[in-house]
mmCIF file of C-alpha atoms in Angstrom:
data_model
loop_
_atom_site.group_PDB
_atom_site.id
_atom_site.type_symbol
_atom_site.label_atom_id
_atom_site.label_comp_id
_atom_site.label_asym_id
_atom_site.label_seq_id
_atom_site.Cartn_x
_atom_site.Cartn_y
_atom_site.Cartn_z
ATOM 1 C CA UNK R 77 -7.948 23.947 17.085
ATOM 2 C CA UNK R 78 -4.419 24.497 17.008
ATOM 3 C CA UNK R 79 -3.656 26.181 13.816
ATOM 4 C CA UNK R 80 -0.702 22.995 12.954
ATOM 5 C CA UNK R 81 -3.116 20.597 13.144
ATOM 6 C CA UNK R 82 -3.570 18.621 10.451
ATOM 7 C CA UNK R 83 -5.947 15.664 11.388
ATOM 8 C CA UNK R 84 -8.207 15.130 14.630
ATOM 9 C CA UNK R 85 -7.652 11.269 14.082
ATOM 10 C CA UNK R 86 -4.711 10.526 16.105
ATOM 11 C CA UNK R 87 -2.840 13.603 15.799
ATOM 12 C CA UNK R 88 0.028 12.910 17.377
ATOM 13 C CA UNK R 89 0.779 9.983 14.856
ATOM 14 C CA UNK R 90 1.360 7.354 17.684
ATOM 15 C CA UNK R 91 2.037 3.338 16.879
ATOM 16 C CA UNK R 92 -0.767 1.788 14.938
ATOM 17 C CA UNK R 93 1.004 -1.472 14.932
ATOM 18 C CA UNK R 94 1.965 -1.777 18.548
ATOM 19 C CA UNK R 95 3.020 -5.263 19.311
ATOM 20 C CA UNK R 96 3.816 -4.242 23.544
ATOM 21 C CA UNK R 97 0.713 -6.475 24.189
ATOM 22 C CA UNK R 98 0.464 -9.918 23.011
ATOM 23 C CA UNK R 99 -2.782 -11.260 23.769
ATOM 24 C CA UNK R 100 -4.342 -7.606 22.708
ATOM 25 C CA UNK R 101 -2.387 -8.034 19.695
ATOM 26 C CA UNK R 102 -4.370 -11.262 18.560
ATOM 27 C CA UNK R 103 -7.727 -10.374 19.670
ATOM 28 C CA UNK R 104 -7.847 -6.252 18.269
ATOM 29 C CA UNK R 105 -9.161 -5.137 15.285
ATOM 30 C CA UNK R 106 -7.620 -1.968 15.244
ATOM 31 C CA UNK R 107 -5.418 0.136 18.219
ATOM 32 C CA UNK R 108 -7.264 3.473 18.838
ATOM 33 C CA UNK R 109 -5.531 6.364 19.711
ATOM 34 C CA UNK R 110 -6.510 9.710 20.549
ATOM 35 C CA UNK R 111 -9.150 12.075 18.643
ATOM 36 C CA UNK R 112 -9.854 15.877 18.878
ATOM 37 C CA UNK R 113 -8.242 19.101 19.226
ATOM 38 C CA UNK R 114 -4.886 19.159 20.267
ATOM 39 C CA UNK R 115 -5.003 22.620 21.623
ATOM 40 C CA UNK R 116 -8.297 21.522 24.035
ATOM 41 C CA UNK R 117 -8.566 22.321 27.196
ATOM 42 C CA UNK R 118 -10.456 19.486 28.396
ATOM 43 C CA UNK R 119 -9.438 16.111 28.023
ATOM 44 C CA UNK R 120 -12.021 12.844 28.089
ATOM 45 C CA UNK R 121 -10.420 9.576 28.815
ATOM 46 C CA UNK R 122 -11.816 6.295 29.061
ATOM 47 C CA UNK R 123 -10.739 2.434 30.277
ATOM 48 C CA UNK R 124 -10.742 1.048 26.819
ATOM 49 C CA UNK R 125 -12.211 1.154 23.116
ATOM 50 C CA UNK R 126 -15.754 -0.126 23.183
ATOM 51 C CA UNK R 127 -17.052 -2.455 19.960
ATOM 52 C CA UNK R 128 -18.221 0.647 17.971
ATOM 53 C CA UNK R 129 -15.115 2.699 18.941
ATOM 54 C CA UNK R 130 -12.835 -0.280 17.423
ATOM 55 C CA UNK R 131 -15.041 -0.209 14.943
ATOM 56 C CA UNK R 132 -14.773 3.143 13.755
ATOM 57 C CA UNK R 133 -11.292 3.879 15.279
ATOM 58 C CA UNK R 134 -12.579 7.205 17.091
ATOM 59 C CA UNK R 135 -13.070 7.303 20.998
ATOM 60 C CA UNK R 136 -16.467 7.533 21.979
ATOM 61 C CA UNK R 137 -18.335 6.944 18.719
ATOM 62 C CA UNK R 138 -19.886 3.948 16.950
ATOM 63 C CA UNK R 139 -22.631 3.028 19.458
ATOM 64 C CA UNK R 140 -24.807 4.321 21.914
ATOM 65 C CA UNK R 141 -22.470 4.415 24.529
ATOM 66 C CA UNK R 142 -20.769 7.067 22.205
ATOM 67 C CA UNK R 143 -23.645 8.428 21.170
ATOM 68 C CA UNK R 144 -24.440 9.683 24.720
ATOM 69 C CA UNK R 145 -20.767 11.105 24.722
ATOM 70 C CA UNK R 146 -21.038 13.051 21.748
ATOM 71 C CA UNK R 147 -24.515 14.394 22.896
ATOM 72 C CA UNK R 148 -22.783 15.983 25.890
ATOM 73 C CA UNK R 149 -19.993 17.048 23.768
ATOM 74 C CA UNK R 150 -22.883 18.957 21.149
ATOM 75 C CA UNK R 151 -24.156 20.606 24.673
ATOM 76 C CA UNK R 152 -21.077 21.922 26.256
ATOM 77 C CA UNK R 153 -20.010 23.044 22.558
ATOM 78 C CA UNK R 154 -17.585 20.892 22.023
ATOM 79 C CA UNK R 155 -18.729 18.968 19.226
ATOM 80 C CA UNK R 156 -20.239 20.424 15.823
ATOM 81 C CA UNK R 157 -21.704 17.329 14.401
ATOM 82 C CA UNK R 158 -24.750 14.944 15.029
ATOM 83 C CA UNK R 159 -24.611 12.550 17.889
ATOM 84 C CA UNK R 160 -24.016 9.832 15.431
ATOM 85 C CA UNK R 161 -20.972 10.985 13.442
ATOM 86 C CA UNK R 162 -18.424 8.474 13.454
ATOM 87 C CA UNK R 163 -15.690 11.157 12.462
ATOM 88 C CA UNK R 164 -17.239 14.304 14.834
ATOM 89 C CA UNK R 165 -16.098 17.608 14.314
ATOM 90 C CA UNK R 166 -15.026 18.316 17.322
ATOM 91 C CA UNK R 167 -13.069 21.614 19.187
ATOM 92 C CA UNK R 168 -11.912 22.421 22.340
ATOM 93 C CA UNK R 169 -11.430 18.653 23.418
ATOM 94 C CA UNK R 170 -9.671 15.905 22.694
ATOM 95 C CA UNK R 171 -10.876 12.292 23.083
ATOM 96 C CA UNK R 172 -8.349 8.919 24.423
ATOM 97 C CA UNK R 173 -8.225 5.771 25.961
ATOM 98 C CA UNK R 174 -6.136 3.770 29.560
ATOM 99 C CA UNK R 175 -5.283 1.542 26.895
ATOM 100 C CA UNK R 176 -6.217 1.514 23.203
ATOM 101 C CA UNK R 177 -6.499 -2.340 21.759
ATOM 102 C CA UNK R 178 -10.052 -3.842 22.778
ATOM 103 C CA UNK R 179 -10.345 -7.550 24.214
ATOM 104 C CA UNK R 180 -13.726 -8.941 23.094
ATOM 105 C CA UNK R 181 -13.923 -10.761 26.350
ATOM 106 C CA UNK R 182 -12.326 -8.941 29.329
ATOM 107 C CA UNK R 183 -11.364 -5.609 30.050
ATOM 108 C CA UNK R 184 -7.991 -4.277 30.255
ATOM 109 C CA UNK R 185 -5.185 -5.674 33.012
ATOM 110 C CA UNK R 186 -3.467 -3.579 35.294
ATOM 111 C CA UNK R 187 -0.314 -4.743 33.009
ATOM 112 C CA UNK R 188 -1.725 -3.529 30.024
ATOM 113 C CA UNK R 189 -2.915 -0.113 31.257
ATOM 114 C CA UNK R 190 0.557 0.221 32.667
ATOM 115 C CA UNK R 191 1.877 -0.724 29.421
ATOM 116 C CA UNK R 192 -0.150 1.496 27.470
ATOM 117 C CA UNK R 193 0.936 4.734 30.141
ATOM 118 C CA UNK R 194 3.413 6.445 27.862
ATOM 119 C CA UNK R 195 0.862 7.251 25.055
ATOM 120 C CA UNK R 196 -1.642 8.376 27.161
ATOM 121 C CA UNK R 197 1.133 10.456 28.843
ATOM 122 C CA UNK R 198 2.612 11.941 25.361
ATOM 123 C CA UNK R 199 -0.912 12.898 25.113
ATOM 124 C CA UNK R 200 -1.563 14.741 28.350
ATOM 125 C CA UNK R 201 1.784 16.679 28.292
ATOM 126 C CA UNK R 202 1.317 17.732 24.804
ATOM 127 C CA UNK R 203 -2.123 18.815 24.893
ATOM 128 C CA UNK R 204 -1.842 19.965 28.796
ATOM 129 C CA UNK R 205 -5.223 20.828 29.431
ATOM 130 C CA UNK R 206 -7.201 22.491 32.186
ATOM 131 C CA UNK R 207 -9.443 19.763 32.741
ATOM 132 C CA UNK R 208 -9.375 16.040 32.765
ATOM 133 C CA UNK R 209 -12.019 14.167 32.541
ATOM 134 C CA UNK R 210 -12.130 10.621 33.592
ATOM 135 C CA UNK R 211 -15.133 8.156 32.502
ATOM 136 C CA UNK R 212 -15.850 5.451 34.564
ATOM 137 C CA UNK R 213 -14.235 3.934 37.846
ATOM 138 C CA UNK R 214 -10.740 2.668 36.296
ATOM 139 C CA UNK R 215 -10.329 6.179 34.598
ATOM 140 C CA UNK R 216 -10.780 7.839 38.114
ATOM 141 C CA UNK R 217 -8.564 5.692 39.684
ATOM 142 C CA UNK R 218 -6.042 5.943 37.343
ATOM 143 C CA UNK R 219 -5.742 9.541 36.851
ATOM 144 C CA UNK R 220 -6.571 10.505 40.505
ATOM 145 C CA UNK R 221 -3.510 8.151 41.389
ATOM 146 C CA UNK R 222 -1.536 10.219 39.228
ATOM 147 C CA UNK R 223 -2.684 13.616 39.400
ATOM 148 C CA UNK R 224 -4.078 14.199 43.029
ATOM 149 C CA UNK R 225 -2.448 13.292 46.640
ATOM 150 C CA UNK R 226 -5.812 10.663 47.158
ATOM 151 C CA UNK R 227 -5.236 7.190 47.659
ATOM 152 C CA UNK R 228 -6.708 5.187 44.498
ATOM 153 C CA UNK R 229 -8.991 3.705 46.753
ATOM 154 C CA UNK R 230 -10.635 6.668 47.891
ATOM 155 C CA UNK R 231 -12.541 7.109 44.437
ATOM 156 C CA UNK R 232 -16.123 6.224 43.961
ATOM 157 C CA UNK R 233 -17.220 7.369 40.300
ATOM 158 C CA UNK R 234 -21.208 7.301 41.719
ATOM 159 C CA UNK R 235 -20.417 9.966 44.255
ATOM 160 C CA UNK R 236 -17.526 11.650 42.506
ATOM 161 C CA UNK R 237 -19.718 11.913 39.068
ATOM 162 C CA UNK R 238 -20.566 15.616 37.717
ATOM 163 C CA UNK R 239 -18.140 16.940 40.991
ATOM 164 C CA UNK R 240 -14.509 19.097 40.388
ATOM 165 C CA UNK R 241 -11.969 17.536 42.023
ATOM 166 C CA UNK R 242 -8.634 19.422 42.511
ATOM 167 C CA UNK R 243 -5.863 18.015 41.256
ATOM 168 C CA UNK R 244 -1.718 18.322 40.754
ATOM 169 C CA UNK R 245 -2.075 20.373 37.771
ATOM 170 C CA UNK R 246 -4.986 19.619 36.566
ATOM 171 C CA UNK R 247 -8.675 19.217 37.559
ATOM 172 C CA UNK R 248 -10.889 16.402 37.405
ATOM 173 C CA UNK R 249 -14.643 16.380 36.806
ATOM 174 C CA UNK R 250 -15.500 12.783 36.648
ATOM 175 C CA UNK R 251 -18.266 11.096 34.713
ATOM 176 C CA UNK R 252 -20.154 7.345 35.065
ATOM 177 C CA UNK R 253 -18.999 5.243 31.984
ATOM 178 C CA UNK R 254 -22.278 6.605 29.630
ATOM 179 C CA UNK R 255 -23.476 2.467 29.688
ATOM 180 C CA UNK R 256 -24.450 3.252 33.105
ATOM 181 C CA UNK R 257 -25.851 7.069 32.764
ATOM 182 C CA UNK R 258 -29.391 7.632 33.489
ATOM 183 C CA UNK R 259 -30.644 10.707 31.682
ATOM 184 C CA UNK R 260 -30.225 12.489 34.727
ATOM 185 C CA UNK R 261 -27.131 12.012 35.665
ATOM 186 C CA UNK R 262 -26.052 12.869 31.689
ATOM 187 C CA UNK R 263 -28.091 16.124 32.396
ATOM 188 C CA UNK R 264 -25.806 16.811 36.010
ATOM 189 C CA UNK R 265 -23.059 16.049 34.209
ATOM 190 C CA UNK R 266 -23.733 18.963 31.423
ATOM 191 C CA UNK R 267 -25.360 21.101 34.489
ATOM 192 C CA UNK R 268 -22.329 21.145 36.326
ATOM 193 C CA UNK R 269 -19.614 21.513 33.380
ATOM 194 C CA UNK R 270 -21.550 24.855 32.118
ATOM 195 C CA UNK R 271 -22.582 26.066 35.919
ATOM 196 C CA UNK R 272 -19.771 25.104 37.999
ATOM 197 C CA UNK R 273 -16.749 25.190 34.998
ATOM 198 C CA UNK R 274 -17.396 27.429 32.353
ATOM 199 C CA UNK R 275 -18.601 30.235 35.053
ATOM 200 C CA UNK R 276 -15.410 30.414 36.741
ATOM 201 C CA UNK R 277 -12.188 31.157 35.421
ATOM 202 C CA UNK R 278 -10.216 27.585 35.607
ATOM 203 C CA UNK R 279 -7.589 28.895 33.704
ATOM 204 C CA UNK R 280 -6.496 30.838 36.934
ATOM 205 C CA UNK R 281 -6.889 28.294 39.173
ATOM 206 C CA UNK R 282 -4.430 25.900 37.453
ATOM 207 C CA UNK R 283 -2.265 28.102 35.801
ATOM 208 C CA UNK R 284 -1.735 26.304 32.154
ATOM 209 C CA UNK R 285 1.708 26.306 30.788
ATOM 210 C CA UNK R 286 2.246 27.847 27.556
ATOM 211 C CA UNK R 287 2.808 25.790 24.666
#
């Protein structure tokens, strides 16, 4: 963790009350920012805050969906707490959202993940990790659009899952939203983080800026 860091709840102190969105604005509970270390080197990103995420306020926690997530975090050693924890304690990643307000009934336009960019933006070029990690199709496409020379179309998260994708910058190692993991493809995920990631150097291959 980075020694400045005060909170892992949204660090970075982004807008709570964001009003960019008006029909998000009337159906949210809560906006949900970004969670984690802010020195990480990996970076998870979702489409959108599930029910228990809204819920709690914490990406990836609050249901079993997040419960999957935080399992994979406990066995790449990312996360120091139960599988459960709706506040984990987390280190060496950090945990965000396309868009952070939750529509009970629809998932998020291409407006609103547009409009929602800049935070997740702020986030990437403060934290400027080694590895991104997109979950689910809409996270693929958006972040391969943006950080590799693919067309968006290109991207299928079934064959792309638990793969390293090279990127502008970055890389990617894409994951299936966790409502539509098996157990094994959970377990290919983890297999090919710790065989394929942690074994080589990707700090080389990337070259991180210094903060």
């Amino acid at each position: 963790m980075d020694a400045n860091q005060r909170q892992f709840r949204n660090p970075f102190s982004m807008d709570t009350e964001c009003t960019n969105c008006d029909a998000l604005c009337e159906e949210r509970e809560q906006v949900v920012h970004g969670y984690g270390d802010v020195g990480a080197e990996f970076l998870f990103v979702g489409e959108s805050p599930s029910a228990g995420a809204e819920r709690t306020g914490v990406p990836f926690t609050g249901d079993d969906a997040g419960q999957r997530v935080q399992r994979i975090l406990g066995e790449l050693g990312f996360s120091r707490s139960d599988a459960d924890a709706e506040e984990p304690d987390l280190q060496n990643v950090y945990l965000t959202y396309l868009t952070r307000c939750r529509s009970p009934e629809r998932g998020p336009t291409e407006n609103e993940i547009t409009t929602c960019e800049p935070f997740l933006n702020a986030e990437v070029r403060m934290i400027n990790p080694h590895i991104i990690v997109p979950v689910g199709q809409a996270a693929l496409e958006a972040l391969a659009f943006d950080y590799t020379t693919r067309s968006r179309d290109s991207f299928d998260i079934d064959a792309e899952h638990a793969t390293t994708i090279r990127g502008r910058g970055f890389e990617l190692v894409p994951m299936k939203a966790p409502t539509r993991q098996t157990d094994a493809d959970t377990e290919a995920f983890v297999t090919h983080v710790i065989e394929e990631v942690f074994d080589r150097d990707y700090r080389q291959t990337k070259g991180r800026r210094s903060r």
